[in-house]
JSON list of C-alpha atoms in Angstrom, two decimals:
[
{"chain": "A", "resi": 1, "resn": "MET", "atom": "CA", "xyz": [3.13, -74.01, -70.11]},
{"chain": "A", "resi": 2, "resn": "GLU", "atom": "CA", "xyz": [1.77, -71.05, -68.17]},
{"chain": "A", "resi": 3, "resn": "ARG", "atom": "CA", "xyz": [1.27, -72.02, -64.43]},
{"chain": "A", "resi": 4, "resn": "PRO", "atom": "CA", "xyz": [-1.15, -70.02, -62.24]},
{"chain": "A", "resi": 5, "resn": "SER", "atom": "CA", "xyz": [0.13, -68.04, -59.66]},
{"chain": "A", "resi": 6, "resn": "SER", "atom": "CA", "xyz": [-2.55, -69.02, -57.22]},
{"chain": "A", "resi": 7, "resn": "VAL", "atom": "CA", "xyz": [-5.83, -70.69, -58.00]},
{"chain": "A", "resi": 8, "resn": "PRO", "atom": "CA", "xyz": [-8.46, -71.51, -55.18]},
{"chain": "A", "resi": 9, "resn": "PHE", "atom": "CA", "xyz": [-8.62, -74.86, -54.33]},
{"chain": "A", "resi": 10, "resn": "GLU", "atom": "CA", "xyz": [-11.54, -76.63, -52.55]},
{"chain": "A", "resi": 11, "resn": "ALA", "atom": "CA", "xyz": [-11.74, -80.04, -51.06]},
{"chain": "A", "resi": 12, "resn": "THR", "atom": "CA", "xyz": [-15.08, -81.36, -49.30]},
{"chain": "A", "resi": 13, "resn": "GLY", "atom": "CA", "xyz": [-15.49, -84.52, -47.64]},
{"chain": "A", "resi": 14, "resn": "VAL", "atom": "CA", "xyz": [-18.47, -86.60, -46.31]},
{"chain": "A", "resi": 15, "resn": "ASP", "atom": "CA", "xyz": [-17.52, -85.66, -42.50]},
{"chain": "A", "resi": 16, "resn": "SER", "atom": "CA", "xyz": [-17.36, -81.80, -43.31]},
{"chain": "A", "resi": 17, "resn": "PRO", "atom": "CA", "xyz": [-19.50, -81.13, -46.25]},
{"chain": "A", "resi": 18, "resn": "MET", "atom": "CA", "xyz": [-18.90, -77.32, -46.24]},
{"chain": "A", "resi": 19, "resn": "PRO", "atom": "CA", "xyz": [-15.68, -76.44, -48.44]},
{"chain": "A", "resi": 20, "resn": "SER", "atom": "CA", "xyz": [-12.29, -75.31, -46.83]},
{"chain": "A", "resi": 21, "resn": "THR", "atom": "CA", "xyz": [-10.44, -73.16, -49.26]},
{"chain": "A", "resi": 22, "resn": "SER", "atom": "CA", "xyz": [-6.61, -72.99, -49.71]},
{"chain": "A", "resi": 23, "resn": "ILE", "atom": "CA", "xyz": [-4.58, -71.82, -52.43]},
{"chain": "A", "resi": 24, "resn": "CYS", "atom": "CA", "xyz": [-2.38, -73.88, -54.67]},
{"chain": "A", "resi": 25, "resn": "ARG", "atom": "CA", "xyz": [0.43, -71.83, -56.28]},
{"chain": "A", "resi": 26, "resn": "GLY", "atom": "CA", "xyz": [1.35, -73.48, -59.61]},
{"chain": "A", "resi": 27, "resn": "ALA", "atom": "CA", "xyz": [0.35, -76.64, -58.65]},
{"chain": "A", "resi": 28, "resn": "THR", "atom": "CA", "xyz": [0.30, -79.48, -61.07]},
{"chain": "A", "resi": 29, "resn": "PRO", "atom": "CA", "xyz": [-2.41, -82.00, -61.24]},
{"chain": "A", "resi": 30, "resn": "ARG", "atom": "CA", "xyz": [-0.63, -84.69, -59.44]},
{"chain": "A", "resi": 31, "resn": "GLU", "atom": "CA", "xyz": [-0.04, -82.11, -56.63]},
{"chain": "A", "resi": 32, "resn": "VAL", "atom": "CA", "xyz": [-3.12, -81.01, -56.42]},
{"chain": "A", "resi": 33, "resn": "SER", "atom": "CA", "xyz": [-4.45, -84.76, -56.18]},
{"chain": "A", "resi": 34, "resn": "THR", "atom": "CA", "xyz": [-2.28, -85.51, -53.60]},
{"chain": "A", "resi": 35, "resn": "ARG", "atom": "CA", "xyz": [-3.74, -82.68, -51.38]},
{"chain": "A", "resi": 36, "resn": "ALA", "atom": "CA", "xyz": [-7.08, -83.91, -52.42]},
{"chain": "A", "resi": 37, "resn": "SER", "atom": "CA", "xyz": [-6.66, -87.47, -51.51]},
{"chain": "A", "resi": 38, "resn": "SER", "atom": "CA", "xyz": [-4.87, -86.28, -48.33]},
{"chain": "A", "resi": 39, "resn": "SER", "atom": "CA", "xyz": [-7.78, -84.46, -47.24]},
{"chain": "A", "resi": 40, "resn": "ALA", "atom": "CA", "xyz": [-9.57, -86.40, -44.64]},
{"chain": "A", "resi": 41, "resn": "GLY", "atom": "CA", "xyz": [-12.53, -88.02, -46.35]},
{"chain": "A", "resi": 42, "resn": "SER", "atom": "CA", "xyz": [-12.27, -86.08, -49.56]},
{"chain": "A", "resi": 43, "resn": "THR", "atom": "CA", "xyz": [-14.85, -86.89, -52.05]},
{"chain": "A", "resi": 44, "resn": "LEU", "atom": "CA", "xyz": [-14.69, -83.69, -54.30]},
{"chain": "A", "resi": 45, "resn": "ALA", "atom": "CA", "xyz": [-11.78, -81.37, -55.01]},
{"chain": "A", "resi": 46, "resn": "THR", "atom": "CA", "xyz": [-11.69, -78.56, -57.31]},
{"chain": "A", "resi": 47, "resn": "ALA", "atom": "CA", "xyz": [-9.53, -75.51, -58.44]},
{"chain": "A", "resi": 48, "resn": "ALA", "atom": "CA", "xyz": [-10.96, -72.61, -59.97]},
{"chain": "A", "resi": 49, "resn": "ALA", "atom": "CA", "xyz": [-10.99, -68.82, -60.74]},
{"chain": "A", "resi": 50, "resn": "ASP", "atom": "CA", "xyz": [-12.73, -67.12, -58.10]},
{"chain": "A", "resi": 51, "resn": "ASP", "atom": "CA", "xyz": [-15.06, -65.24, -60.65]},
{"chain": "A", "resi": 52, "resn": "ASP", "atom": "CA", "xyz": [-15.57, -68.86, -62.21]},
{"chain": "A", "resi": 53, "resn": "ARG", "atom": "CA", "xyz": [-16.45, -70.16, -59.01]},
{"chain": "A", "resi": 54, "resn": "GLU", "atom": "CA", "xyz": [-18.85, -67.53, -58.02]},
{"chain": "A", "resi": 55, "resn": "ARG", "atom": "CA", "xyz": [-20.65, -67.58, -61.23]},
{"chain": "A", "resi": 56, "resn": "LYS", "atom": "CA", "xyz": [-21.43, -71.11, -61.03]},
{"chain": "A", "resi": 57, "resn": "THR", "atom": "CA", "xyz": [-22.06, -71.70, -57.30]},
{"chain": "A", "resi": 58, "resn": "GLN", "atom": "CA", "xyz": [-24.53, -68.24, -57.01]},
{"chain": "A", "resi": 59, "resn": "TYR", "atom": "CA", "xyz": [-27.01, -66.39, -58.63]},
{"chain": "A", "resi": 60, "resn": "GLU", "atom": "CA", "xyz": [-29.03, -63.37, -58.06]},
{"chain": "A", "resi": 61, "resn": "VAL", "atom": "CA", "xyz": [-32.62, -63.19, -57.29]},
{"chain": "A", "resi": 62, "resn": "GLN", "atom": "CA", "xyz": [-34.48, -60.01, -58.05]},
{"chain": "A", "resi": 63, "resn": "GLU", "atom": "CA", "xyz": [-37.54, -58.73, -55.74]},
{"chain": "A", "resi": 64, "resn": "GLU", "atom": "CA", "xyz": [-39.55, -55.64, -56.27]},
{"chain": "A", "resi": 65, "resn": "HIS", "atom": "CA", "xyz": [-37.29, -53.81, -53.65]},
{"chain": "A", "resi": 66, "resn": "GLY", "atom": "CA", "xyz": [-34.00, -55.16, -54.40]},
{"chain": "A", "resi": 67, "resn": "SER", "atom": "CA", "xyz": [-32.07, -58.51, -54.78]},
{"chain": "A", "resi": 68, "resn": "TYR", "atom": "CA", "xyz": [-30.01, -61.13, -52.81]},
{"chain": "A", "resi": 69, "resn": "GLN", "atom": "CA", "xyz": [-27.68, -63.99, -53.78]},
{"chain": "A", "resi": 70, "resn": "GLU", "atom": "CA", "xyz": [-28.94, -67.25, -53.73]},
{"chain": "A", "resi": 71, "resn": "PHE", "atom": "CA", "xyz": [-26.55, -70.55, -53.88]},
{"chain": "A", "resi": 72, "resn": "THR", "atom": "CA", "xyz": [-27.08, -72.87, -56.70]},
{"chain": "A", "resi": 73, "resn": "VAL", "atom": "CA", "xyz": [-26.19, -76.07, -54.32]},
{"chain": "A", "resi": 74, "resn": "ARG", "atom": "CA", "xyz": [-25.26, -75.80, -50.70]},
{"chain": "A", "resi": 75, "resn": "ASP", "atom": "CA", "xyz": [-22.79, -78.50, -51.05]},
{"chain": "A", "resi": 76, "resn": "HIS", "atom": "CA", "xyz": [-21.87, -81.54, -52.86]},
{"chain": "A", "resi": 77, "resn": "SER", "atom": "CA", "xyz": [-24.55, -83.74, -51.42]},
{"chain": "A", "resi": 78, "resn": "GLU", "atom": "CA", "xyz": [-27.00, -81.68, -53.48]},
{"chain": "A", "resi": 79, "resn": "GLY", "atom": "CA", "xyz": [-24.95, -82.32, -56.66]},
{"chain": "A", "resi": 80, "resn": "LEU", "atom": "CA", "xyz": [-22.68, -80.31, -58.59]},
{"chain": "A", "resi": 81, "resn": "PRO", "atom": "CA", "xyz": [-22.80, -76.37, -59.65]},
{"chain": "A", "resi": 82, "resn": "GLY", "atom": "CA", "xyz": [-20.95, -77.02, -62.66]},
{"chain": "A", "resi": 83, "resn": "LEU", "atom": "CA", "xyz": [-17.55, -77.93, -63.99]},
{"chain": "A", "resi": 84, "resn": "PHE", "atom": "CA", "xyz": [-14.42, -76.03, -63.20]},
{"chain": "A", "resi": 85, "resn": "TRP", "atom": "CA", "xyz": [-10.66, -75.67, -64.57]},
{"chain": "A", "resi": 86, "resn": "ARG", "atom": "CA", "xyz": [-9.88, -78.69, -62.25]},
{"chain": "A", "resi": 87, "resn": "ASN", "atom": "CA", "xyz": [-12.34, -81.25, -60.92]},
{"chain": "A", "resi": 88, "resn": "PHE", "atom": "CA", "xyz": [-11.17, -84.18, -58.72]},
{"chain": "A", "resi": 89, "resn": "PHE", "atom": "CA", "xyz": [-13.79, -86.70, -58.26]},
{"chain": "A", "resi": 90, "resn": "GLY", "atom": "CA", "xyz": [-13.61, -89.20, -55.33]},
{"chain": "A", "resi": 91, "resn": "THR", "atom": "CA", "xyz": [-15.43, -92.41, -54.90]},
{"chain": "A", "resi": 92, "resn": "PRO", "atom": "CA", "xyz": [-19.04, -91.27, -54.85]},
{"chain": "A", "resi": 93, "resn": "PHE", "atom": "CA", "xyz": [-18.71, -89.09, -57.85]},
{"chain": "A", "resi": 94, "resn": "VAL", "atom": "CA", "xyz": [-16.97, -91.96, -59.61]},
{"chain": "A", "resi": 95, "resn": "ARG", "atom": "CA", "xyz": [-19.79, -94.35, -58.84]},
{"chain": "A", "resi": 96, "resn": "LEU", "atom": "CA", "xyz": [-22.49, -91.42, -59.69]},
{"chain": "A", "resi": 97, "resn": "PHE", "atom": "CA", "xyz": [-20.88, -90.85, -63.28]},
{"chain": "A", "resi": 98, "resn": "GLY", "atom": "CA", "xyz": [-19.88, -94.56, -63.87]},
{"chain": "A", "resi": 99, "resn": "GLN", "atom": "CA", "xyz": [-18.90, -95.69, -67.36]},
{"chain": "A", "resi": 100, "resn": "ARG", "atom": "CA", "xyz": [-19.88, -91.98, -68.53]},
{"chain": "A", "resi": 101, "resn": "LEU", "atom": "CA", "xyz": [-16.21, -91.14, -67.18]},
{"chain": "A", "resi": 102, "resn": "GLU", "atom": "CA", "xyz": [-14.82, -93.47, -70.01]},
{"chain": "A", "resi": 103, "resn": "THR", "atom": "CA", "xyz": [-16.85, -91.58, -72.74]},
{"chain": "A", "resi": 104, "resn": "LEU", "atom": "CA", "xyz": [-14.95, -88.35, -72.09]},
{"chain": "A", "resi": 105, "resn": "PRO", "atom": "CA", "xyz": [-12.21, -86.99, -74.41]},
{"chain": "A", "resi": 106, "resn": "SER", "atom": "CA", "xyz": [-8.68, -88.52, -73.30]},
{"chain": "A", "resi": 107, "resn": "ASP", "atom": "CA", "xyz": [-7.37, -84.66, -73.09]},
{"chain": "A", "resi": 108, "resn": "CYS", "atom": "CA", "xyz": [-9.82, -84.19, -70.70]},
{"chain": "A", "resi": 109, "resn": "VAL", "atom": "CA", "xyz": [-9.88, -87.05, -67.92]},
{"chain": "A", "resi": 110, "resn": "LYS", "atom": "CA", "xyz": [-7.06, -88.64, -66.16]},
{"chain": "A", "resi": 111, "resn": "HIS", "atom": "CA", "xyz": [-7.43, -91.50, -63.63]},
{"chain": "A", "resi": 112, "resn": "LEU", "atom": "CA", "xyz": [-5.21, -90.94, -60.48]},
{"chain": "A", "resi": 113, "resn": "GLY", "atom": "CA", "xyz": [-5.65, -94.14, -58.90]},
{"chain": "A", "resi": 114, "resn": "ASP", "atom": "CA", "xyz": [-7.70, -95.22, -55.97]},
{"chain": "A", "resi": 115, "resn": "ALA", "atom": "CA", "xyz": [-11.23, -94.03, -57.24]},
{"chain": "A", "resi": 116, "resn": "LEU", "atom": "CA", "xyz": [-9.77, -90.54, -58.01]},
{"chain": "A", "resi": 117, "resn": "VAL", "atom": "CA", "xyz": [-10.24, -88.86, -61.28]},
{"chain": "A", "resi": 118, "resn": "LEU", "atom": "CA", "xyz": [-9.30, -85.83, -62.84]},
{"chain": "A", "resi": 119, "resn": "VAL", "atom": "CA", "xyz": [-11.70, -83.85, -65.05]},
{"chain": "A", "resi": 120, "resn": "GLN", "atom": "CA", "xyz": [-10.24, -80.79, -66.61]},
{"chain": "A", "resi": 121, "resn": "PRO", "atom": "CA", "xyz": [-11.98, -79.31, -69.56]},
{"chain": "A", "resi": 122, "resn": "TYR", "atom": "CA", "xyz": [-9.51, -76.57, -70.39]},
{"chain": "A", "resi": 123, "resn": "GLU", "atom": "CA", "xyz": [-5.76, -76.28, -70.12]},
{"chain": "A", "resi": 124, "resn": "PHE", "atom": "CA", "xyz": [-5.70, -73.09, -67.95]},
{"chain": "A", "resi": 125, "resn": "PRO", "atom": "CA", "xyz": [-7.90, -71.61, -65.35]},
{"chain": "A", "resi": 126, "resn": "SER", "atom": "CA", "xyz": [-7.91, -68.08, -67.23]},
{"chain": "A", "resi": 127, "resn": "GLN", "atom": "CA", "xyz": [-9.71, -69.70, -70.11]},
{"chain": "A", "resi": 128, "resn": "ALA", "atom": "CA", "xyz": [-12.81, -69.98, -67.73]},
{"chain": "A", "resi": 129, "resn": "GLY", "atom": "CA", "xyz": [-15.73, -68.04, -68.78]},
{"chain": "A", "resi": 130, "resn": "SER", "atom": "CA", "xyz": [-14.50, -67.85, -72.69]},
{"chain": "A", "resi": 131, "resn": "PRO", "atom": "CA", "xyz": [-17.25, -69.26, -75.34]},
{"chain": "A", "resi": 132, "resn": "GLU", "atom": "CA", "xyz": [-14.63, -71.94, -76.22]},
{"chain": "A", "resi": 133, "resn": "ALA", "atom": "CA", "xyz": [-14.42, -73.03, -72.33]},
{"chain": "A", "resi": 134, "resn": "ASP", "atom": "CA", "xyz": [-18.21, -72.71, -71.91]},
{"chain": "A", "resi": 135, "resn": "ALA", "atom": "CA", "xyz": [-18.90, -74.87, -75.06]},
{"chain": "A", "resi": 136, "resn": "ARG", "atom": "CA", "xyz": [-16.23, -77.61, -73.68]},
{"chain": "A", "resi": 137, "resn": "GLU", "atom": "CA", "xyz": [-17.99, -77.52, -70.16]},
{"chain": "A", "resi": 138, "resn": "ARG", "atom": "CA", "xyz": [-21.45, -77.79, -71.80]},
{"chain": "A", "resi": 139, "resn": "GLU", "atom": "CA", "xyz": [-20.39, -80.95, -73.84]},
{"chain": "A", "resi": 140, "resn": "LEU", "atom": "CA", "xyz": [-18.66, -82.73, -70.76]},
{"chain": "A", "resi": 141, "resn": "VAL", "atom": "CA", "xyz": [-21.82, -82.09, -68.53]},
{"chain": "A", "resi": 142, "resn": "GLU", "atom": "CA", "xyz": [-23.76, -83.28, -71.62]},
{"chain": "A", "resi": 143, "resn": "MET", "atom": "CA", "xyz": [-21.51, -86.54, -71.53]},
{"chain": "A", "resi": 144, "resn": "LEU", "atom": "CA", "xyz": [-21.55, -86.94, -67.78]},
{"chain": "A", "resi": 145, "resn": "GLY", "atom": "CA", "xyz": [-25.12, -86.62, -67.27]},
{"chain": "A", "resi": 146, "resn": "PRO", "atom": "CA", "xyz": [-26.79, -82.98, -67.29]},
{"chain": "A", "resi": 147, "resn": "GLU", "atom": "CA", "xyz": [-28.95, -84.16, -64.13]},
{"chain": "A", "resi": 148, "resn": "CYS", "atom": "CA", "xyz": [-25.93, -84.57, -61.93]},
{"chain": "A", "resi": 149, "resn": "PHE", "atom": "CA", "xyz": [-25.43, -80.78, -62.45]},
{"chain": "A", "resi": 150, "resn": "TYR", "atom": "CA", "xyz": [-27.01, -77.40, -61.65]},
{"chain": "A", "resi": 151, "resn": "ASP", "atom": "CA", "xyz": [-29.20, -76.22, -64.67]},
{"chain": "A", "resi": 152, "resn": "HIS", "atom": "CA", "xyz": [-28.22, -72.40, -64.76]},
{"chain": "A", "resi": 153, "resn": "GLU", "atom": "CA", "xyz": [-30.70, -71.56, -67.35]},
{"chain": "A", "resi": 154, "resn": "ARG", "atom": "CA", "xyz": [-33.76, -72.89, -65.50]},
{"chain": "A", "resi": 155, "resn": "HIS", "atom": "CA", "xyz": [-32.20, -72.59, -61.73]},
{"chain": "A", "resi": 156, "resn": "GLN", "atom": "CA", "xyz": [-33.05, -76.06, -61.18]},
{"chain": "A", "resi": 157, "resn": "LYS", "atom": "CA", "xyz": [-30.84, -78.15, -58.53]},
{"chain": "A", "resi": 158, "resn": "PRO", "atom": "CA", "xyz": [-29.64, -81.59, -59.91]},
{"chain": "A", "resi": 159, "resn": "THR", "atom": "CA", "xyz": [-31.95, -84.47, -59.57]},
{"chain": "A", "resi": 160, "resn": "ARG", "atom": "CA", "xyz": [-29.36, -86.99, -59.71]},
{"chain": "A", "resi": 161, "resn": "ARG", "atom": "CA", "xyz": [-26.75, -86.83, -56.71]},
{"chain": "A", "resi": 162, "resn": "PRO", "atom": "CA", "xyz": [-23.99, -88.94, -55.34]},
{"chain": "A", "resi": 163, "resn": "VAL", "atom": "CA", "xyz": [-24.49, -91.46, -52.48]},
{"chain": "A", "resi": 164, "resn": "LEU", "atom": "CA", "xyz": [-22.29, -90.23, -49.64]},
{"chain": "A", "resi": 165, "resn": "GLU", "atom": "CA", "xyz": [-20.69, -92.77, -47.45]},
{"chain": "A", "resi": 166, "resn": "ALA", "atom": "CA", "xyz": [-22.18, -90.85, -44.55]},
{"chain": "A", "resi": 167, "resn": "GLU", "atom": "CA", "xyz": [-25.83, -91.46, -45.92]},
{"chain": "A", "resi": 168, "resn": "THR", "atom": "CA", "xyz": [-25.13, -95.59, -46.42]},
{"chain": "A", "resi": 169, "resn": "ARG", "atom": "CA", "xyz": [-23.52, -95.92, -42.75]},
{"chain": "A", "resi": 170, "resn": "PRO", "atom": "CA", "xyz": [-25.69, -98.30, -40.70]},
{"chain": "A", "resi": 171, "resn": "VAL", "atom": "CA", "xyz": [-27.11, -96.80, -37.36]},
{"chain": "A", "resi": 172, "resn": "ARG", "atom": "CA", "xyz": [-25.32, -97.93, -34.44]},
{"chain": "A", "resi": 173, "resn": "LEU", "atom": "CA", "xyz": [-27.24, -97.62, -31.31]},
{"chain": "A", "resi": 174, "resn": "LYS", "atom": "CA", "xyz": [-26.14, -98.30, -27.82]},
{"chain": "A", "resi": 175, "resn": "ARG", "atom": "CA", "xyz": [-27.46, -101.16, -26.10]},
{"chain": "A", "resi": 176, "resn": "GLY", "atom": "CA", "xyz": [-30.60, -100.55, -24.53]},
{"chain": "A", "resi": 177, "resn": "THR", "atom": "CA", "xyz": [-31.51, -97.39, -26.79]},
{"chain": "A", "resi": 178, "resn": "ARG", "atom": "CA", "xyz": [-34.22, -97.00, -29.52]},
{"chain": "A", "resi": 179, "resn": "PRO", "atom": "CA", "xyz": [-34.08, -94.76, -32.48]},
{"chain": "A", "resi": 180, "resn": "ASP", "atom": "CA", "xyz": [-36.31, -91.98, -32.22]},
{"chain": "A", "resi": 181, "resn": "ALA", "atom": "CA", "xyz": [-36.80, -88.55, -34.14]},
{"chain": "A", "resi": 182, "resn": "THR", "atom": "CA", "xyz": [-34.20, -86.79, -32.06]},
{"chain": "A", "resi": 183, "resn": "SER", "atom": "CA", "xyz": [-31.60, -89.31, -32.47]},
{"chain": "A", "resi": 184, "resn": "SER", "atom": "CA", "xyz": [-29.19, -88.53, -35.47]},
{"chain": "A", "resi": 185, "resn": "GLY", "atom": "CA", "xyz": [-27.40, -92.13, -35.54]},
{"chain": "A", "resi": 186, "resn": "ARG", "atom": "CA", "xyz": [-24.03, -90.85, -34.91]}
]
């Protein structure tokens, strides 16, 4: 079995929505899942080739006098940019997809316990971007719900997003204070 020498790994959590990147050198799904679940508050972790991550998280906007890069989604609170080689979904995404996870082909999904699910569309990261891998990703996105993913053809953000724990936490006020427009509730 081919083992990647290094594949970027990103884990994001409720309290730190911007991704932190490290390298998994030849990591197995179990090793990556251990890293993902040990990341404090991790709700999503992915492993992907750099070019695949770039093509799904950014696109070029053409203007009269040049162009610039725009993000498809800023972070996972806006939904998902697509599926990558390895996608470790934590509780918010397990809730979002619900029973749809059970409809995925058994060779693509692995339940890792404690509301952590691995979705792996293809065996090797080097397959990303191939016609077969793109077709498999489209198939799985359709099964999970295309409304949860960025629409790359129309440049539209997902219309269905995960409910993150921070969004459902009750606002706690100190005694004698009242909520106002400047209060964040933290």
